[in-house]
Coordinates of C-alpha atoms in Angstrom, one line a residue:
X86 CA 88.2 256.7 -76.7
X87 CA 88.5 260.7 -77.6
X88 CA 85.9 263.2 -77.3
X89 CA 82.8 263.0 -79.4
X90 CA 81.9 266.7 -78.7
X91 CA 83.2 268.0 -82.0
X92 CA 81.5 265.2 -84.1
X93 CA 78.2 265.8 -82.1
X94 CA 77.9 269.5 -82.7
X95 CA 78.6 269.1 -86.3
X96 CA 76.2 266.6 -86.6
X97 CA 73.6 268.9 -84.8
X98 CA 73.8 271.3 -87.7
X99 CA 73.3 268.2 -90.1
X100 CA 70.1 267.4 -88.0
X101 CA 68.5 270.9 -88.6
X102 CA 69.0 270.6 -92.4
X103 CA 67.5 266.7 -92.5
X104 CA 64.3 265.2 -93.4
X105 CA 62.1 264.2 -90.7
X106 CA 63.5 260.2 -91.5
X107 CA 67.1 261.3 -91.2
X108 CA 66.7 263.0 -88.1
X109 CA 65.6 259.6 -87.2
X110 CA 68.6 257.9 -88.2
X111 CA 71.0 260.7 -86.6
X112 CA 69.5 260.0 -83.6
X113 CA 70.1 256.5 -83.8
X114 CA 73.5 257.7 -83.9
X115 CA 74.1 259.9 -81.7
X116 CA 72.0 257.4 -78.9
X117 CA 72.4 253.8 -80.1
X118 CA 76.3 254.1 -80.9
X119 CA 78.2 256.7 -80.1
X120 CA 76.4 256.6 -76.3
X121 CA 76.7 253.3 -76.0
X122 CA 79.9 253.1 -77.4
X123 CA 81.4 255.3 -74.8
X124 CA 79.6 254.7 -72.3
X125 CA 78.9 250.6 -71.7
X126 CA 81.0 249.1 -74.7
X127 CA 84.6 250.6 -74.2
X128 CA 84.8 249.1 -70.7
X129 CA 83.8 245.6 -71.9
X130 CA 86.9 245.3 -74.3
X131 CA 89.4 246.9 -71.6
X132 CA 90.6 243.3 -70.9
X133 CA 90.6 242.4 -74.4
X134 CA 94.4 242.0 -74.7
X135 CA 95.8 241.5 -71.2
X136 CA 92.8 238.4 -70.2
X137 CA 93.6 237.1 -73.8
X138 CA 95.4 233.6 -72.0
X139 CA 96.8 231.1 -73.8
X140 CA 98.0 227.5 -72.2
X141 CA 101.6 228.0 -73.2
X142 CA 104.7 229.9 -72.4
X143 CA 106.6 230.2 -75.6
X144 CA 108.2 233.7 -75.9
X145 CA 105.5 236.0 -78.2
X146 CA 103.3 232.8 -79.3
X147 CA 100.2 235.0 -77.1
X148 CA 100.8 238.0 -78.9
X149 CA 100.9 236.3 -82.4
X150 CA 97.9 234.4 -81.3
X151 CA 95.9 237.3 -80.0
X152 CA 96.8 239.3 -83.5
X153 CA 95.2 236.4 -85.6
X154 CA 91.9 236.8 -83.2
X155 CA 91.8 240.0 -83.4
X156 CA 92.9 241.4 -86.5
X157 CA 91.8 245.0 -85.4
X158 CA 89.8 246.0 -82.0
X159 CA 86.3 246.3 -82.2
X160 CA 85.7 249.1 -80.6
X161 CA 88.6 250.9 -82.7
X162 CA 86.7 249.3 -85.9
X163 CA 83.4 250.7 -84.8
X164 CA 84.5 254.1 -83.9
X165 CA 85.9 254.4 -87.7
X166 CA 82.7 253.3 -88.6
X167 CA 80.7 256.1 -87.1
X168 CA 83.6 258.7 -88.5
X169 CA 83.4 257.0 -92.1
X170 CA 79.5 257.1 -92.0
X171 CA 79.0 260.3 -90.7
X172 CA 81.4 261.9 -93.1
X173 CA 79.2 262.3 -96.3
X174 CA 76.6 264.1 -93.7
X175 CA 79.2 266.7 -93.3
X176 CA 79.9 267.1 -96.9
X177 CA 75.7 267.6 -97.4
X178 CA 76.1 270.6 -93.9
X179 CA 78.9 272.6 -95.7
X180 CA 76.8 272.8 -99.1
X181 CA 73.5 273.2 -97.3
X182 CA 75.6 276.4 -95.2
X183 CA 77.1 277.7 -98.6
X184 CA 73.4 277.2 -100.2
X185 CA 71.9 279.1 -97.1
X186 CA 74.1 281.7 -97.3
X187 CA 73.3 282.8 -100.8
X188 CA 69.6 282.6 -100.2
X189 CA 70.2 285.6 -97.3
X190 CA 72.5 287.4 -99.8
X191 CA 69.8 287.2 -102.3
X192 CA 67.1 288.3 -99.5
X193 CA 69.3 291.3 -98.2
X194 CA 69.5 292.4 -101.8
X195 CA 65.6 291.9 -102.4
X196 CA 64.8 293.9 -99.6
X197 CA 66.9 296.8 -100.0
X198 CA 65.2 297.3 -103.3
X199 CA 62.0 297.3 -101.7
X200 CA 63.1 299.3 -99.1
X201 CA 64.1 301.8 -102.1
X202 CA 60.8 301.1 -103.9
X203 CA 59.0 301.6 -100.7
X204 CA 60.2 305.4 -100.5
X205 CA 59.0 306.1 -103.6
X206 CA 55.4 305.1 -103.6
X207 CA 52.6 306.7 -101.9
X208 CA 51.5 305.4 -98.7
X209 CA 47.8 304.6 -99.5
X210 CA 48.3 303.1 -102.9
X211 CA 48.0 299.2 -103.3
X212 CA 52.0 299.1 -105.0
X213 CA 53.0 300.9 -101.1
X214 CA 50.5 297.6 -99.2
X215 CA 52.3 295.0 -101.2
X216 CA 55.8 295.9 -100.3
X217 CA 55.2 295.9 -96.9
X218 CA 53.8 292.8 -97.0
X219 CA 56.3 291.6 -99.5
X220 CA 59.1 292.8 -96.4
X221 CA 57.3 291.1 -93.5
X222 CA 57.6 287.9 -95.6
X223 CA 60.7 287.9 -96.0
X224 CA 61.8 289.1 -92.2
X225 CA 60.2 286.1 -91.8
X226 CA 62.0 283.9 -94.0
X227 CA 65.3 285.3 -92.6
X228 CA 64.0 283.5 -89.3
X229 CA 64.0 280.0 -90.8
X230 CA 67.5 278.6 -90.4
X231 CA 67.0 275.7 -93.1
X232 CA 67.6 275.8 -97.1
X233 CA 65.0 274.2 -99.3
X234 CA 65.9 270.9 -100.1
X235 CA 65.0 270.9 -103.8
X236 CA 67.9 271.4 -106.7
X237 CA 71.4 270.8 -105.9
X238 CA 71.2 270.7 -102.5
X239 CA 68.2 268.0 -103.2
X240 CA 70.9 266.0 -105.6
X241 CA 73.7 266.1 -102.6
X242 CA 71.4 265.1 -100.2
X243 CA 70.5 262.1 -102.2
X244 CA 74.3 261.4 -103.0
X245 CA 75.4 261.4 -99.3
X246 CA 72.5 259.0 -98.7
X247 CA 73.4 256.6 -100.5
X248 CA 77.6 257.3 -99.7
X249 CA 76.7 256.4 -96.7
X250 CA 74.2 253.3 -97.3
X251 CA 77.8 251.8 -99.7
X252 CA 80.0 252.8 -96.4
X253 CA 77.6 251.0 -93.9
X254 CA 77.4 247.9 -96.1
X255 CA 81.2 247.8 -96.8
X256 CA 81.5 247.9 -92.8
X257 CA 78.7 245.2 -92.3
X258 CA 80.7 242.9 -94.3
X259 CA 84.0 243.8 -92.8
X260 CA 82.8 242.5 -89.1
X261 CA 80.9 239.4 -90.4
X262 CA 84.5 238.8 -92.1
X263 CA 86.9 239.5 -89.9
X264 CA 85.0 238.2 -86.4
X265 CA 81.3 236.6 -87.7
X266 CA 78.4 236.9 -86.1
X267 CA 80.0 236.3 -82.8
X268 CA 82.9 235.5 -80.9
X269 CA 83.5 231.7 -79.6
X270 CA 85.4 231.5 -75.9
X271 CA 88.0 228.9 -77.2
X272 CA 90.3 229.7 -80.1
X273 CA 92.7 227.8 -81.7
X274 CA 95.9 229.0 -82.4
X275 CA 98.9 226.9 -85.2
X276 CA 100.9 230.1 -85.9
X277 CA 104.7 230.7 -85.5
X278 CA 106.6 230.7 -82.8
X279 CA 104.0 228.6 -81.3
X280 CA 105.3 224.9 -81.1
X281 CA 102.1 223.4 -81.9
X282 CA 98.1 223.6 -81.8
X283 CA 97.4 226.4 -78.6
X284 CA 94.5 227.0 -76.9
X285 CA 93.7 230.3 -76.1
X286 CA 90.3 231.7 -74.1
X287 CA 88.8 235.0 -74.7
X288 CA 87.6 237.5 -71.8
X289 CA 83.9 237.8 -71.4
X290 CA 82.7 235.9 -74.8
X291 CA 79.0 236.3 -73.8
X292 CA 79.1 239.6 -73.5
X293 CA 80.7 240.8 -76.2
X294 CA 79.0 238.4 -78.6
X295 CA 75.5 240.7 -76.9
X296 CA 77.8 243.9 -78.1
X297 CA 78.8 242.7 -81.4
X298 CA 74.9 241.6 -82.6
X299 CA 73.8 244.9 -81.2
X300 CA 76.0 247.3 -83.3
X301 CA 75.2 244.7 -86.5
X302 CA 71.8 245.1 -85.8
X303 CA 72.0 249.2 -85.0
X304 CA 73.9 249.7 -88.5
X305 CA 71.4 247.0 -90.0
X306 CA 68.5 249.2 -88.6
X307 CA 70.7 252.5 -90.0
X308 CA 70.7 250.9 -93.4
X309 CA 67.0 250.5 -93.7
X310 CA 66.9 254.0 -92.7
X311 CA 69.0 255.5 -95.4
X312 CA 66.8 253.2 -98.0
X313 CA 63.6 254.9 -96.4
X314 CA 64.5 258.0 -97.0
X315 CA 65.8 257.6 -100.3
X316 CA 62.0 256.0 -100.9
X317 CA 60.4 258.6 -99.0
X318 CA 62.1 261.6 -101.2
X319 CA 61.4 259.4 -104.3
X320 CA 57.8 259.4 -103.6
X321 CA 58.1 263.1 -102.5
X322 CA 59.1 264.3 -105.7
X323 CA 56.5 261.7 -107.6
X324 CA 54.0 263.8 -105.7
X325 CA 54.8 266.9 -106.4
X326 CA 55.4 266.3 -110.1
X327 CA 51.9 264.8 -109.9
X328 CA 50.6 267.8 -108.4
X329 CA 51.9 270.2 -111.2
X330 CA 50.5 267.9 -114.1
X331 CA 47.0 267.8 -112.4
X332 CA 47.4 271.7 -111.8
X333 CA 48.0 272.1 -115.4
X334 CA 45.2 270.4 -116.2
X335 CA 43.0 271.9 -114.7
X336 CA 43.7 274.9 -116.0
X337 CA 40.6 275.8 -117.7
X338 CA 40.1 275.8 -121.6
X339 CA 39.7 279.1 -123.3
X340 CA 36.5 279.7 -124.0
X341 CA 35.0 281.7 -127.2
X342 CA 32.4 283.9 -127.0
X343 CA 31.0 285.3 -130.1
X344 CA 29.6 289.0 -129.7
X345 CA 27.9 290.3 -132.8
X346 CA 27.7 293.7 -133.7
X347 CA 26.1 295.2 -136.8
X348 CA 27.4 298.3 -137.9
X349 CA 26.3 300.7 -141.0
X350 CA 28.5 302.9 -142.2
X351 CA 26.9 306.3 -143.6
X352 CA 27.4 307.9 -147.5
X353 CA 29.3 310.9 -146.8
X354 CA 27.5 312.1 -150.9
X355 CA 23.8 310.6 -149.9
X356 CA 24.5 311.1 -146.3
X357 CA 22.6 307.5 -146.1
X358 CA 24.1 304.0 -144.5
X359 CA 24.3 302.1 -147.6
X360 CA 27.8 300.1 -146.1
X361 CA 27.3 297.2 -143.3
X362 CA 29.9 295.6 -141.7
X363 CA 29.6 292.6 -139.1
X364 CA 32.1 292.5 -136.3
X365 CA 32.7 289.2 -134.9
X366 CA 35.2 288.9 -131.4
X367 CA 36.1 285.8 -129.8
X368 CA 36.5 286.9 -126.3
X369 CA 38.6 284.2 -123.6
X370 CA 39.6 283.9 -120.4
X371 CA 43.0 284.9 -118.8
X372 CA 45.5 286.9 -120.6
X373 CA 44.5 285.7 -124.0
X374 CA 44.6 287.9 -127.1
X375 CA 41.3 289.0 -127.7
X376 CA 40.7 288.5 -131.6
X377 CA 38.5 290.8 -134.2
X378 CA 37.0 289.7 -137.4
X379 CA 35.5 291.9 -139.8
X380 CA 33.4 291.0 -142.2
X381 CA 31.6 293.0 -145.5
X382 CA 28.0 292.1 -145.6
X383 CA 27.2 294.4 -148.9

C-alpha cells in the first residue's frame, strides 16, 4: 500500500479548521483506519490470491473462481474509501485557506490605516488609546490560524459533511453487497472453464471476517459522526439566533419624560409679559430624537 504521508498532512490542516466533533471523526481516521489499515490489515490479505485453493486442476478454473469471490480486494476497496471520504474535507481546507487569506488582507489593510490614523492624533487623547488598543487586537487576531466558520465557509462545511455522510453510505452498501457481513471458508464455484461444481477454501476466514466487521463498524461509527455534527451546528446556529432575538428584546423601551416649562414672553410697546407659551419635550433613551412641542396658552 503507498504512502499516506501526503494525505495525513493535508488532513492535518483540515483538523485545525474543524469543529471539536470533526476533529473527532478525523481522528478516527487517521487511527482506526488508515493505522490499522497499514499496519495489521495489509498483511492479513497478502495470501489472499496465492492460498485461494481450489480441489481441481483445470487450466484458469482458480483464477475465474477467485475473481467471482473477490470481485475487488478489500483492502484496495477500503483504501478508495478513505481517499473518496476524505476528498470533500479537502475541498472545505482549500476554501477555508482562500477564506483565511482574505481576512489577513483585510487585517493588513485595517491596520495600516490605523497606523496612518495613529500619526495623526495626539498621544493623550482618547481617539490615540483606542487605536492602540484597536492594533493589539488585531496583532492578536493575526496569531489565530483558523477562519470563522459562519457564512460561506459555514455553508461548505455543512456541504462536505454531508458529501461525505452519501460517500460513506454508498461504500457501506458496496461491502455488504459485494462480500456481506463476512466471509464463509468454503465457496462454491459453477463458472467456466470449470467442469463442474468446485470447491474452493479461503485463507484465514476468521480473521478477516474480525477485519471486515471492524472497518463496517469504524465507517458505521464515522457516519454517526458526520450526523452529530451536522446536529451539533444545527443547534449551534438555533442558539445563537435565539440569543439575538432575546438581545433585541431586551432592549429597553423608550421612555417619555415630559419636562414642563412655562415661558412669558414680554410686550416690547408695554414692556409687560402678556404672551405664555408651554414647552412640552419628550425626552428617551439612546440615540432617539428628542421631540419639542410648543404650545400657545393665551
Amino acid at each position: 500500500m503507498g504512502d499516506w504521508n501526503l494525505l495525513g498532512s493535508i488532513l492535518e490542516e483540515v483538523h485545525i479548521h474543524s469543529t471539536i466533533v470533526g476533529k473527532i471523526w478525523l481522528t478516527i481516521l487517521f487511527i482506526f483506519r488508515m493505522l490499522v489499515l497499514g499496519v495489521a490489515a495489509e498483511d492479513v490479505w497478502d495470501d489472499e490470491q496465492s492460498e485461494f485453493v481450489c480441489n481441481t486442476e483445470q487450466p484458469g478454473c482458480k483464477n475465474v473462481c477467485y475473481d467471482k469471490a473477490f470481485p475487488i480486494s478489500l483492502i484496495r476497496y477500503w483504501v478508495l474509501q478513505i481517499i473518496f471520504v476524505s476528498s470533500p474535507s479537502l475541498v472545505y481546507m482549500g476554501h477555508a485557506l482562500y477564506h483565511l487569506r482574505t481576512l489577513e488582507k483585510e487585517r493588513h489593510r485595517k491596520k495600516v490605516y490605523l497606523k496612518a490614523e495613529l500619526e495623526g492624533t495626539d498621544p493623550v487623547q482618547e481617539d490615540h488609546k483606542r487605536i492602540e488598543r484597536e492594533l493589539r487586537r488585531l496583532d492578536e487576531q493575526k496569531k489565530v490560524r483558523k477562519a470563522p466558520l459562519r457564512g460561506s465557509l459555514l455553508r461548505t462545511y455543512v456541504f462536505h459533511i454531508l458529501t461525505r455522510s452519501v460517500v460513506e453510505v454508498g461504500f457501506i452498501i458496496g461491502q455488504c453487497a459485494l462480500y456481506g457481513i463476512g466471509l464463509s471458508p468454503l465457496y462454491k464455484c459453477n463458472r467456466q472453464p470449470c467442469p463442474n461444481s468446485v470447491d474452493c477454501f479461503v485463507s484465514r476466514p476468521t480473521e478477516k471476517n474480525i477485519f471486515m466487521v471492524f472497518m463496517l463498524v469504524i465507517a458505521g461509527v464515522s457516519l454517526f459522526l458526520n450526523l452529530m455534527e451536522i446536529f451539533h451546528l444545527g443547534m449551534k446556529k438555533i442558539k445563537q439566533s435565539l440569543g439575538i432575538l432575546t438581545k433585541k428584546s431586551q432592549t429597553p423601551t423608550p421612555i417619555l419624560k415630559p419636562i414642563f416649562l412655562l415661558i412669558r414672553k414680554p410686550n416690547k410697546v408695554t414692556n409687560r409679559y402678556e404672551r405664555k407659551y408651554l414647552v412640552y419635550f419628550t425626552a428617551d433613551l439612546g440615540p432617539f430624537i428628542i421631540k419639542a412641542i410648543v404650545i400657545n396658552c393665551n
